[in-house]
PDB file of C-alpha atoms in Angstrom:
ATOM      1  CA  ARG U 132       4.866  10.074  30.421  1.00 51.00           C
ATOM      2  CA  ARG U 133       6.013  10.678  26.854  1.00 51.00           C
ATOM      3  CA  PRO U 134       3.401  12.295  24.628  1.00 57.00           C
ATOM      4  CA  GLU U 135       2.069  10.073  21.882  1.00 89.00           C
ATOM      5  CA  LEU U 136       2.992  12.558  19.182  1.00 95.00           C
ATOM      6  CA  THR U 137       5.465  15.363  18.554  1.00 97.00           C
ATOM      7  CA  VAL U 138       4.939  17.852  15.730  1.00 97.00           C
ATOM      8  CA  VAL U 139       8.343  19.118  14.581  1.00 98.00           C
ATOM      9  CA  ILE U 140       8.151  22.496  12.818  1.00 97.00           C
ATOM     10  CA  VAL U 141      11.259  23.872  11.118  1.00 96.00           C
ATOM     11  CA  SER U 142      11.204  27.620  10.644  1.00 96.00           C
ATOM     12  CA  ARG U 143      13.487  30.338   9.350  1.00 94.00           C
ATOM     13  CA  ASP U 144      12.254  33.892   8.892  1.00 94.00           C
ATOM     14  CA  GLU U 145       8.644  32.743   8.467  1.00 94.00           C
ATOM     15  CA  GLY U 146       7.149  35.925   9.900  1.00 94.00           C
ATOM     16  CA  LYS U 147       3.557  35.604  11.089  1.00 93.00           C
ATOM     17  CA  ASN U 148       3.199  32.225   9.359  1.00 93.00           C
ATOM     18  CA  LEU U 149       4.931  30.435  12.238  1.00 95.00           C
ATOM     19  CA  ARG U 150       2.502  31.763  14.852  1.00 96.00           C
ATOM     20  CA  THR U 151      -0.434  30.876  12.584  1.00 94.00           C
ATOM     21  CA  THR U 152       0.863  27.320  12.147  1.00 94.00           C
ATOM     22  CA  VAL U 153       1.515  26.760  15.859  1.00 96.00           C
ATOM     23  CA  SER U 154      -1.916  28.157  16.750  1.00 96.00           C
ATOM     24  CA  ALA U 155      -3.680  25.982  14.169  1.00 93.00           C
ATOM     25  CA  ILE U 156      -1.998  22.807  15.450  1.00 95.00           C
ATOM     26  CA  LYS U 157      -2.684  23.790  19.052  1.00 95.00           C
ATOM     27  CA  GLU U 158      -6.369  24.314  18.272  1.00 95.00           C
ATOM     28  CA  THR U 159      -6.854  21.021  16.415  1.00 94.00           C
ATOM     29  CA  ALA U 160      -4.745  18.607  18.503  1.00 94.00           C
ATOM     30  CA  PRO U 161      -5.102  17.269  22.069  1.00 92.00           C
ATOM     31  CA  SER U 162      -3.079  18.949  24.799  1.00 92.00           C
ATOM     32  CA  SER U 163      -0.882  15.833  25.038  1.00 92.00           C
ATOM     33  CA  VAL U 164       0.616  16.568  21.614  1.00 95.00           C
ATOM     34  CA  GLU U 165       4.054  18.137  21.884  1.00 96.00           C
ATOM     35  CA  ILE U 166       4.776  20.994  19.472  1.00 97.00           C
ATOM     36  CA  LEU U 167       8.485  21.535  18.919  1.00 98.00           C
ATOM     37  CA  VAL U 168       9.798  24.411  16.820  1.00 98.00           C
ATOM     38  CA  VAL U 169      13.328  24.355  15.428  1.00 98.00           C
ATOM     39  CA  ASP U 170      14.214  27.954  14.651  1.00 97.00           C
ATOM     40  CA  ASP U 171      17.056  27.677  12.165  1.00 96.00           C
ATOM     41  CA  GLY U 172      18.683  31.075  12.588  1.00 95.00           C
ATOM     42  CA  SER U 173      15.770  33.464  12.025  1.00 96.00           C
ATOM     43  CA  THR U 174      16.570  37.178  12.021  1.00 96.00           C
ATOM     44  CA  ASP U 175      12.988  38.454  11.776  1.00 96.00           C
ATOM     45  CA  GLY U 176      11.946  37.749  15.377  1.00 96.00           C
ATOM     46  CA  SER U 177       9.285  35.278  14.196  1.00 96.00           C
ATOM     47  CA  ALA U 178      10.055  32.816  17.020  1.00 96.00           C
ATOM     48  CA  ASP U 179      10.185  35.394  19.817  1.00 96.00           C
ATOM     49  CA  PHE U 180       6.658  34.522  20.987  1.00 96.00           C
ATOM     50  CA  LEU U 181       7.956  31.050  21.949  1.00 96.00           C
ATOM     51  CA  SER U 182      10.495  32.255  24.497  1.00 90.00           C
ATOM     52  CA  GLY U 183       8.094  33.103  27.339  1.00 84.00           C
ATOM     53  CA  ALA U 184       7.001  30.953  30.269  1.00 79.00           C
ATOM     54  CA  LYS U 185       3.601  30.379  28.623  1.00 87.00           C
ATOM     55  CA  SER U 186       4.996  29.424  25.238  1.00 94.00           C
ATOM     56  CA  PRO U 187       2.565  27.293  23.163  1.00 94.00           C
ATOM     57  CA  ALA U 188       5.500  25.204  21.883  1.00 96.00           C
ATOM     58  CA  ARG U 189       8.961  24.064  22.883  1.00 96.00           C
ATOM     59  CA  LEU U 190      11.725  25.965  21.109  1.00 97.00           C
ATOM     60  CA  LEU U 191      15.072  24.593  19.911  1.00 97.00           C
ATOM     61  CA  CYS U 192      17.483  27.058  18.343  1.00 96.00           C
ATOM     62  CA  ALA U 193      19.897  26.238  15.526  1.00 95.00           C
ATOM     63  CA  SER U 194      21.833  28.244  12.961  1.00 94.00           C
ATOM     64  CA  GLY U 195      21.764  27.493   9.260  1.00 91.00           C
ATOM     65  CA  LEU U 196      21.309  23.732   9.416  1.00 93.00           C
ATOM     66  CA  GLY U 197      18.984  23.554   6.426  1.00 91.00           C
ATOM     67  CA  VAL U 198      15.671  21.718   6.328  1.00 92.00           C
ATOM     68  CA  THR U 199      16.789  18.083   6.506  1.00 92.00           C
ATOM     69  CA  LYS U 200      19.381  18.545   9.263  1.00 94.00           C
ATOM     70  CA  ALA U 201      16.968  20.748  11.204  1.00 96.00           C
ATOM     71  CA  ARG U 202      14.221  18.119  10.979  1.00 96.00           C
ATOM     72  CA  ASN U 203      16.586  15.404  12.206  1.00 96.00           C
ATOM     73  CA  PHE U 204      17.777  17.715  14.982  1.00 97.00           C
ATOM     74  CA  GLY U 205      14.170  18.279  16.035  1.00 97.00           C
ATOM     75  CA  ALA U 206      13.400  14.551  15.932  1.00 97.00           C
ATOM     76  CA  ARG U 207      16.329  13.822  18.232  1.00 95.00           C
ATOM     77  CA  GLY U 208      14.953  16.319  20.736  1.00 95.00           C
ATOM     78  CA  ALA U 209      11.320  15.203  20.392  1.00 96.00           C
ATOM     79  CA  ARG U 210       9.575  13.194  23.112  1.00 94.00           C
ATOM     80  CA  GLY U 211       6.864  11.550  21.016  1.00 94.00           C
ATOM     81  CA  GLU U 212       6.790   8.003  19.698  1.00 94.00           C
ATOM     82  CA  ALA U 213       5.136   9.313  16.544  1.00 95.00           C
ATOM     83  CA  LEU U 214       6.574  12.256  14.621  1.00 97.00           C
ATOM     84  CA  ILE U 215       4.988  14.750  12.267  1.00 95.00           C
ATOM     85  CA  PHE U 216       7.274  17.044  10.303  1.00 96.00           C
ATOM     86  CA  ALA U 217       5.510  20.274   9.390  1.00 95.00           C
ATOM     87  CA  ASP U 218       6.433  23.324   7.396  1.00 92.00           C
ATOM     88  CA  ALA U 219       5.966  26.617   9.212  1.00 93.00           C
ATOM     89  CA  HIS U 220       3.195  27.724   6.857  1.00 92.00           C
ATOM     90  CA  VAL U 221       0.492  25.058   7.185  1.00 91.00           C
ATOM     91  CA  VAL U 222      -2.999  25.165   8.690  1.00 90.00           C
ATOM     92  CA  PRO U 223      -4.267  21.617   9.371  1.00 89.00           C
ATOM     93  CA  SER U 224      -8.005  21.042   9.358  1.00 86.00           C
ATOM     94  CA  ALA U 225      -9.875  19.640  12.344  1.00 87.00           C
ATOM     95  CA  GLY U 226      -9.739  15.858  12.522  1.00 87.00           C
ATOM     96  CA  TRP U 227      -6.284  15.432  10.966  1.00 89.00           C
ATOM     97  CA  LEU U 228      -4.642  13.598  13.857  1.00 90.00           C
ATOM     98  CA  GLU U 229      -6.335  10.192  14.140  1.00 89.00           C
ATOM     99  CA  PRO U 230      -6.190   9.213  10.434  1.00 85.00           C
ATOM    100  CA  MET U 231      -2.469   9.977  10.312  1.00 87.00           C
ATOM    101  CA  LEU U 232      -1.683   8.050  13.497  1.00 89.00           C
ATOM    102  CA  ASP U 233      -3.809   5.151  12.276  1.00 87.00           C
ATOM    103  CA  ALA U 234      -1.971   5.106   8.936  1.00 86.00           C
ATOM    104  CA  ILE U 235       1.551   5.001  10.368  1.00 88.00           C
ATOM    105  CA  GLY U 236       0.455   2.420  12.935  1.00 87.00           C
ATOM    106  CA  ARG U 237      -0.272  -0.125  10.218  1.00 85.00           C
ATOM    107  CA  PRO U 238       2.431  -2.798   9.794  1.00 83.00           C
ATOM    108  CA  GLY U 239       4.929  -1.954   7.080  1.00 84.00           C
ATOM    109  CA  VAL U 240       3.735   1.611   6.419  1.00 87.00           C
ATOM    110  CA  GLY U 241       6.684   3.972   6.108  1.00 89.00           C
ATOM    111  CA  ALA U 242       5.081   7.413   6.125  1.00 91.00           C
ATOM    112  CA  ALA U 243       1.740   9.187   5.740  1.00 89.00           C
ATOM    113  CA  SER U 244       0.517  12.623   4.764  1.00 88.00           C
ATOM    114  CA  PRO U 245      -2.917  14.251   4.409  1.00 85.00           C
ATOM    115  CA  ALA U 246      -4.367  15.763   1.275  1.00 82.00           C
ATOM    116  CA  ILE U 247      -2.701  19.125   0.629  1.00 83.00           C
ATOM    117  CA  SER U 248      -4.439  22.236  -0.636  1.00 83.00           C
ATOM    118  CA  VAL U 249      -3.309  25.797  -1.241  1.00 79.00           C
ATOM    119  CA  MET U 250      -4.206  28.153   1.613  1.00 73.00           C
ATOM    120  CA  GLY U 251      -7.046  30.337   0.423  1.00 74.00           C
ATOM    121  CA  SER U 252      -7.756  28.090  -2.573  1.00 76.00           C
ATOM    122  CA  PRO U 253      -9.210  24.830  -1.209  1.00 73.00           C
ATOM    123  CA  GLU U 254     -10.191  23.702  -4.698  1.00 74.00           C
ATOM    124  CA  LEU U 255      -6.473  23.298  -5.534  1.00 78.00           C
ATOM    125  CA  ILE U 256      -5.880  20.011  -3.754  1.00 82.00           C
ATOM    126  CA  GLY U 257      -3.543  17.057  -4.224  1.00 81.00           C
ATOM    127  CA  TYR U 258      -3.615  13.567  -2.711  1.00 80.00           C
ATOM    128  CA  GLY U 259       0.084  12.726  -2.762  1.00 81.00           C
ATOM    129  CA  LEU U 260       2.402  12.752  -5.767  1.00 81.00           C
ATOM    130  CA  ARG U 261       4.045  10.438  -8.260  1.00 78.00           C
ATOM    131  CA  LEU U 262       7.151  10.632 -10.400  1.00 75.00           C
ATOM    132  CA  LYS U 263       6.264  11.408 -13.999  1.00 74.00           C
ATOM    133  CA  ALA U 264       9.695  10.996 -15.616  1.00 68.00           C
ATOM    134  CA  ALA U 265      13.212   9.744 -14.952  1.00 63.00           C
ATOM    135  CA  ASP U 266      14.358  13.314 -14.284  1.00 64.00           C
ATOM    136  CA  LEU U 267      12.398  13.034 -10.993  1.00 69.00           C
ATOM    137  CA  SER U 268       9.776  15.607 -11.936  1.00 74.00           C
ATOM    138  CA  THR U 269       6.500  15.014 -10.105  1.00 79.00           C
ATOM    139  CA  GLN U 270       2.764  15.323 -10.529  1.00 82.00           C
ATOM    140  CA  TRP U 271       0.090  15.701  -7.861  1.00 82.00           C
ATOM    141  CA  LEU U 272      -2.509  12.946  -7.688  1.00 79.00           C
ATOM    142  CA  ARG U 273      -6.018  14.298  -7.998  1.00 77.00           C
ATOM    143  CA  ASP U 274      -7.977  11.157  -7.144  1.00 67.00           C
ATOM    144  CA  GLY U 275      -8.633  11.108  -3.403  1.00 57.00           C
ATOM    145  CA  ARG U 276     -10.411   7.712  -3.485  1.00 58.00           C
ATOM    146  CA  GLY U 277     -12.012   8.566  -0.147  1.00 61.00           C
ATOM    147  CA  GLY U 278     -10.309   7.876   3.158  1.00 65.00           C
ATOM    148  CA  VAL U 279      -6.748   6.631   3.440  1.00 71.00           C
ATOM    149  CA  HIS U 280      -5.153   5.460   0.188  1.00 72.00           C
ATOM    150  CA  ALA U 281      -1.679   4.708  -1.117  1.00 76.00           C
ATOM    151  CA  ALA U 282       0.533   7.349  -2.752  1.00 77.00           C
ATOM    152  CA  PRO U 283       3.932   6.842  -4.413  1.00 78.00           C
ATOM    153  CA  ILE U 284       5.343  10.108  -3.012  1.00 83.00           C
ATOM    154  CA  VAL U 285       4.142  11.587   0.279  1.00 86.00           C
ATOM    155  CA  PRO U 286       4.494  15.394   0.439  1.00 86.00           C
ATOM    156  CA  GLY U 287       6.895  16.548   3.119  1.00 89.00           C
ATOM    157  CA  CYS U 288       5.070  19.683   4.224  1.00 89.00           C
ATOM    158  CA  PHE U 289       3.037  17.668   6.774  1.00 91.00           C
ATOM    159  CA  LEU U 290       4.502  14.180   6.934  1.00 93.00           C
ATOM    160  CA  ALA U 291       4.086  11.552   9.663  1.00 93.00           C
ATOM    161  CA  MET U 292       6.402   8.672  10.583  1.00 94.00           C
ATOM    162  CA  SER U 293       6.710   6.453  13.607  1.00 93.00           C
ATOM    163  CA  ARG U 294       9.878   7.039  15.599  1.00 94.00           C
ATOM    164  CA  GLN U 295      10.785   3.398  15.029  1.00 92.00           C
ATOM    165  CA  THR U 296      10.641   3.821  11.232  1.00 92.00           C
ATOM    166  CA  PHE U 297      12.429   7.168  11.396  1.00 94.00           C
ATOM    167  CA  GLU U 298      15.339   5.703  13.358  1.00 93.00           C
ATOM    168  CA  ALA U 299      15.483   2.474  11.343  1.00 90.00           C
ATOM    169  CA  THR U 300      15.776   4.361   8.043  1.00 89.00           C
ATOM    170  CA  GLY U 301      18.041   7.196   9.188  1.00 89.00           C
ATOM    171  CA  GLY U 302      15.526  10.015   8.928  1.00 92.00           C
ATOM    172  CA  PHE U 303      15.986  12.749   6.335  1.00 92.00           C
ATOM    173  CA  ASP U 304      19.041  12.699   4.091  1.00 87.00           C
ATOM    174  CA  GLU U 305      21.335  15.401   5.469  1.00 86.00           C
ATOM    175  CA  GLY U 306      23.279  15.481   2.210  1.00 79.00           C
ATOM    176  CA  MET U 307      20.329  17.371   0.706  1.00 76.00           C
ATOM    177  CA  SER U 308      21.170  20.670   2.308  1.00 70.00           C
ATOM    178  CA  THR U 309      18.987  23.039   0.292  1.00 67.00           C
ATOM    179  CA  TRP U 310      15.215  23.428   0.206  1.00 62.00           C
ATOM    180  CA  GLY U 311      13.052  20.985  -1.710  1.00 67.00           C
ATOM    181  CA  MET U 312      12.927  17.400  -3.005  1.00 79.00           C
ATOM    182  CA  SER U 313      13.798  15.693   0.287  1.00 87.00           C
ATOM    183  CA  ASP U 314      10.309  14.170   0.420  1.00 87.00           C
ATOM    184  CA  ILE U 315      10.925  12.558  -2.980  1.00 84.00           C
ATOM    185  CA  GLU U 316      14.225  11.122  -1.770  1.00 84.00           C
ATOM    186  CA  LEU U 317      12.612   9.835   1.429  1.00 88.00           C
ATOM    187  CA  SER U 318       9.663   8.262  -0.395  1.00 86.00           C
ATOM    188  CA  VAL U 319      11.887   6.504  -2.939  1.00 81.00           C
ATOM    189  CA  ARG U 320      14.157   5.284  -0.130  1.00 84.00           C
ATOM    190  CA  LEU U 321      11.217   3.875   1.819  1.00 84.00           C
ATOM    191  CA  TRP U 322      10.009   2.109  -1.328  1.00 80.00           C
ATOM    192  CA  LEU U 323      13.468   0.666  -2.035  1.00 75.00           C
ATOM    193  CA  LEU U 324      13.703  -0.601   1.525  1.00 79.00           C
ATOM    194  CA  GLY U 325      10.381  -2.400   1.224  1.00 78.00           C
ATOM    195  CA  TYR U 326       8.031  -0.156   3.194  1.00 81.00           C
ATOM    196  CA  GLU U 327       4.381  -0.219   2.260  1.00 63.00           C
ATOM    197  CA  GLN U 328       4.111   3.039   0.375  1.00 50.00           C
ATOM    198  CA  LEU U 329       1.895   1.556  -2.303  1.00 35.00           C
ATOM    199  CA  ASN U 330      -0.615  -0.743  -0.559  1.00 27.00           C
ATOM    200  CA  ARG U 331       1.565  -3.796  -0.919  1.00 26.00           C
ATOM    201  CA  LYS U 332       5.284  -4.398  -0.778  1.00 28.00           C
ATOM    202  CA  PRO U 333       7.600  -4.968  -3.743  1.00 28.00           C
ATOM    203  CA  GLU U 334       8.315  -8.581  -4.632  1.00 29.00           C
ATOM    204  CA  ALA U 335      11.480  -8.471  -2.510  1.00 30.00           C
ATOM    205  CA  LYS U 336      13.153  -5.876  -0.352  1.00 31.00           C
ATOM    206  CA  ALA U 337      16.071  -4.114  -1.977  1.00 34.00           C
ATOM    207  CA  ASP U 338      19.474  -4.815  -0.511  1.00 39.00           C
ATOM    208  CA  TYR U 339      20.197  -1.970   1.891  1.00 39.00           C
ATOM    209  CA  GLN U 340      23.679  -1.195   0.519  1.00 42.00           C
ATOM    210  CA  ALA U 341      22.359  -1.251  -3.039  1.00 42.00           C
ATOM    211  CA  ALA U 342      19.643   1.178  -1.994  1.00 43.00           C
ATOM    212  CA  LEU U 343      22.247   3.491  -0.468  1.00 47.00           C
ATOM    213  CA  ALA U 344      24.290   3.416  -3.665  1.00 46.00           C
ATOM    214  CA  LEU U 345      21.245   4.371  -5.722  1.00 47.00           C
ATOM    215  CA  LEU U 346      20.419   7.138  -3.279  1.00 50.00           C
ATOM    216  CA  ASP U 347      23.918   8.597  -3.553  1.00 52.00           C
ATOM    217  CA  SER U 348      23.269   9.296  -7.221  1.00 48.00           C
ATOM    218  CA  LEU U 349      19.728  10.434  -6.432  1.00 51.00           C
ATOM    219  CA  ARG U 350      21.051  12.947  -3.906  1.00 52.00           C
ATOM    220  CA  ALA U 351      23.663  14.256  -6.346  1.00 51.00           C
ATOM    221  CA  ASN U 352      20.991  14.679  -8.988  1.00 49.00           C
ATOM    222  CA  LEU U 353      18.689  16.607  -6.664  1.00 50.00           C
ATOM    223  CA  ALA U 354      21.579  18.740  -5.397  1.00 51.00           C
ATOM    224  CA  GLY U 355      21.933  20.232  -8.876  1.00 51.00           C
ATOM    225  CA  ASP U 356      25.331  18.877  -9.947  1.00 53.00           C
ATOM    226  CA  GLN U 357      24.847  18.755 -13.703  1.00 58.00           C
ATOM    227  CA  ALA U 358      27.458  16.073 -14.382  1.00 62.00           C
ATOM    228  CA  ALA U 359      26.009  13.882 -11.645  1.00 54.00           C
ATOM    229  CA  LYS U 360      22.522  14.569 -12.950  1.00 52.00           C
ATOM    230  CA  GLN U 361      23.430  13.345 -16.429  1.00 56.00           C
ATOM    231  CA  ALA U 362      25.125  10.275 -14.971  1.00 57.00           C
ATOM    232  CA  TYR U 363      21.997   9.578 -12.956  1.00 51.00           C
ATOM    233  CA  LEU U 364      19.766   9.841 -16.003  1.00 52.00           C
ATOM    234  CA  ASP U 365      22.061   7.625 -18.075  1.00 55.00           C
ATOM    235  CA  ALA U 366      22.467   4.923 -15.423  1.00 52.00           C
ATOM    236  CA  ASN U 367      19.126   4.790 -13.661  1.00 51.00           C
ATOM    237  CA  TYR U 368      16.364   4.794 -16.240  1.00 54.00           C
ATOM    238  CA  ALA U 369      16.024   1.131 -15.289  1.00 57.00           C
ATOM    239  CA  LEU U 370      15.089   2.154 -11.747  1.00 57.00           C
ATOM    240  CA  TYR U 371      12.389   4.486 -13.062  1.00 57.00           C
ATOM    241  CA  ASP U 372      11.052   1.752 -15.376  1.00 60.00           C
ATOM    242  CA  ARG U 373      10.941  -0.648 -12.444  1.00 60.00           C
ATOM    243  CA  TYR U 374       9.128   1.982 -10.382  1.00 57.00           C
ATOM    244  CA  MET U 375       6.516   2.653 -13.065  1.00 58.00           C
ATOM    245  CA  ASN U 376       5.997  -1.064 -13.755  1.00 61.00           C
ATOM    246  CA  PHE U 377       5.405  -1.581 -10.057  1.00 56.00           C
ATOM    247  CA  LEU U 378       2.834   1.242  -9.969  1.00 55.00           C
ATOM    248  CA  VAL U 379       0.929  -0.265 -12.870  1.00 57.00           C
ATOM    249  CA  ALA U 380       1.040  -3.764 -11.374  1.00 57.00           C
ATOM    250  CA  ALA U 381      -0.130  -2.434  -8.012  1.00 51.00           C
ATOM    251  CA  GLY U 382      -2.974  -0.488  -9.603  1.00 51.00           C
ATOM    252  CA  GLU U 383      -1.595   2.810  -8.337  1.00 48.00           C
ATOM    253  CA  HIS U 384      -0.997   4.552 -11.674  1.00 45.00           C
ATOM    254  CA  GLN U 385      -3.492   7.293 -10.947  1.00 44.00           C
ATOM    255  CA  GLU U 386      -4.490  10.325 -12.922  1.00 43.00           C
ATOM    256  CA  ALA U 387      -2.356  13.299 -12.031  1.00 41.00           C
ATOM    257  CA  PHE U 388      -2.054  16.988 -12.790  1.00 35.00           C
TER     258      PHE U 388
END
């Protein structure tokens, strides 16, 4: 029988953090949860503890894929019908599993993530993010609202999706080969494709090809190409205005920091 959930952890030279993360998930999740580690070419021996017969997680080895390709690689090898993509330096609190599975099981929901705090500083906590300007800079939301609530951008360090949604949307954008910003790209893509990121759907789903065209410029901007970045800013302020107008109309323009 396939496990209900697979946690996909991508790691490269994470030292003791990887063991801490695997142990924390193991301690707070049922035994049916599959933990799959993609070691993306580590040279520090951090994944060696996963090679024995009593390994606490399944190990897939890769070499220099980068975060997005490694996450997609892990998803293809995962057995679960629900997927959680985790950084190799997270410590989830007890009780994290059911709210996340409940959230992604709701019709139209694209992705879900828990509140995120800094390890060792629990007072520094964010409840999702939002874009604050057309240059794609972000702010953390500081209003938890209690329980599950909508967030414009779901942080990628501990992000859940159903396998069905993951496969329907193509997973993580493999054109974003370096660290960072892939969660912004994914969240904007889910929004453009009509997924319920913000409590209710946009007035109409974006045409899929139009969404891909917008995301080509988004990817180029995030990849650091300065000419492409300027072209993005010049051409797509209208998209940002549409995004912000939608937030206001949906009542999701929260205080941020």
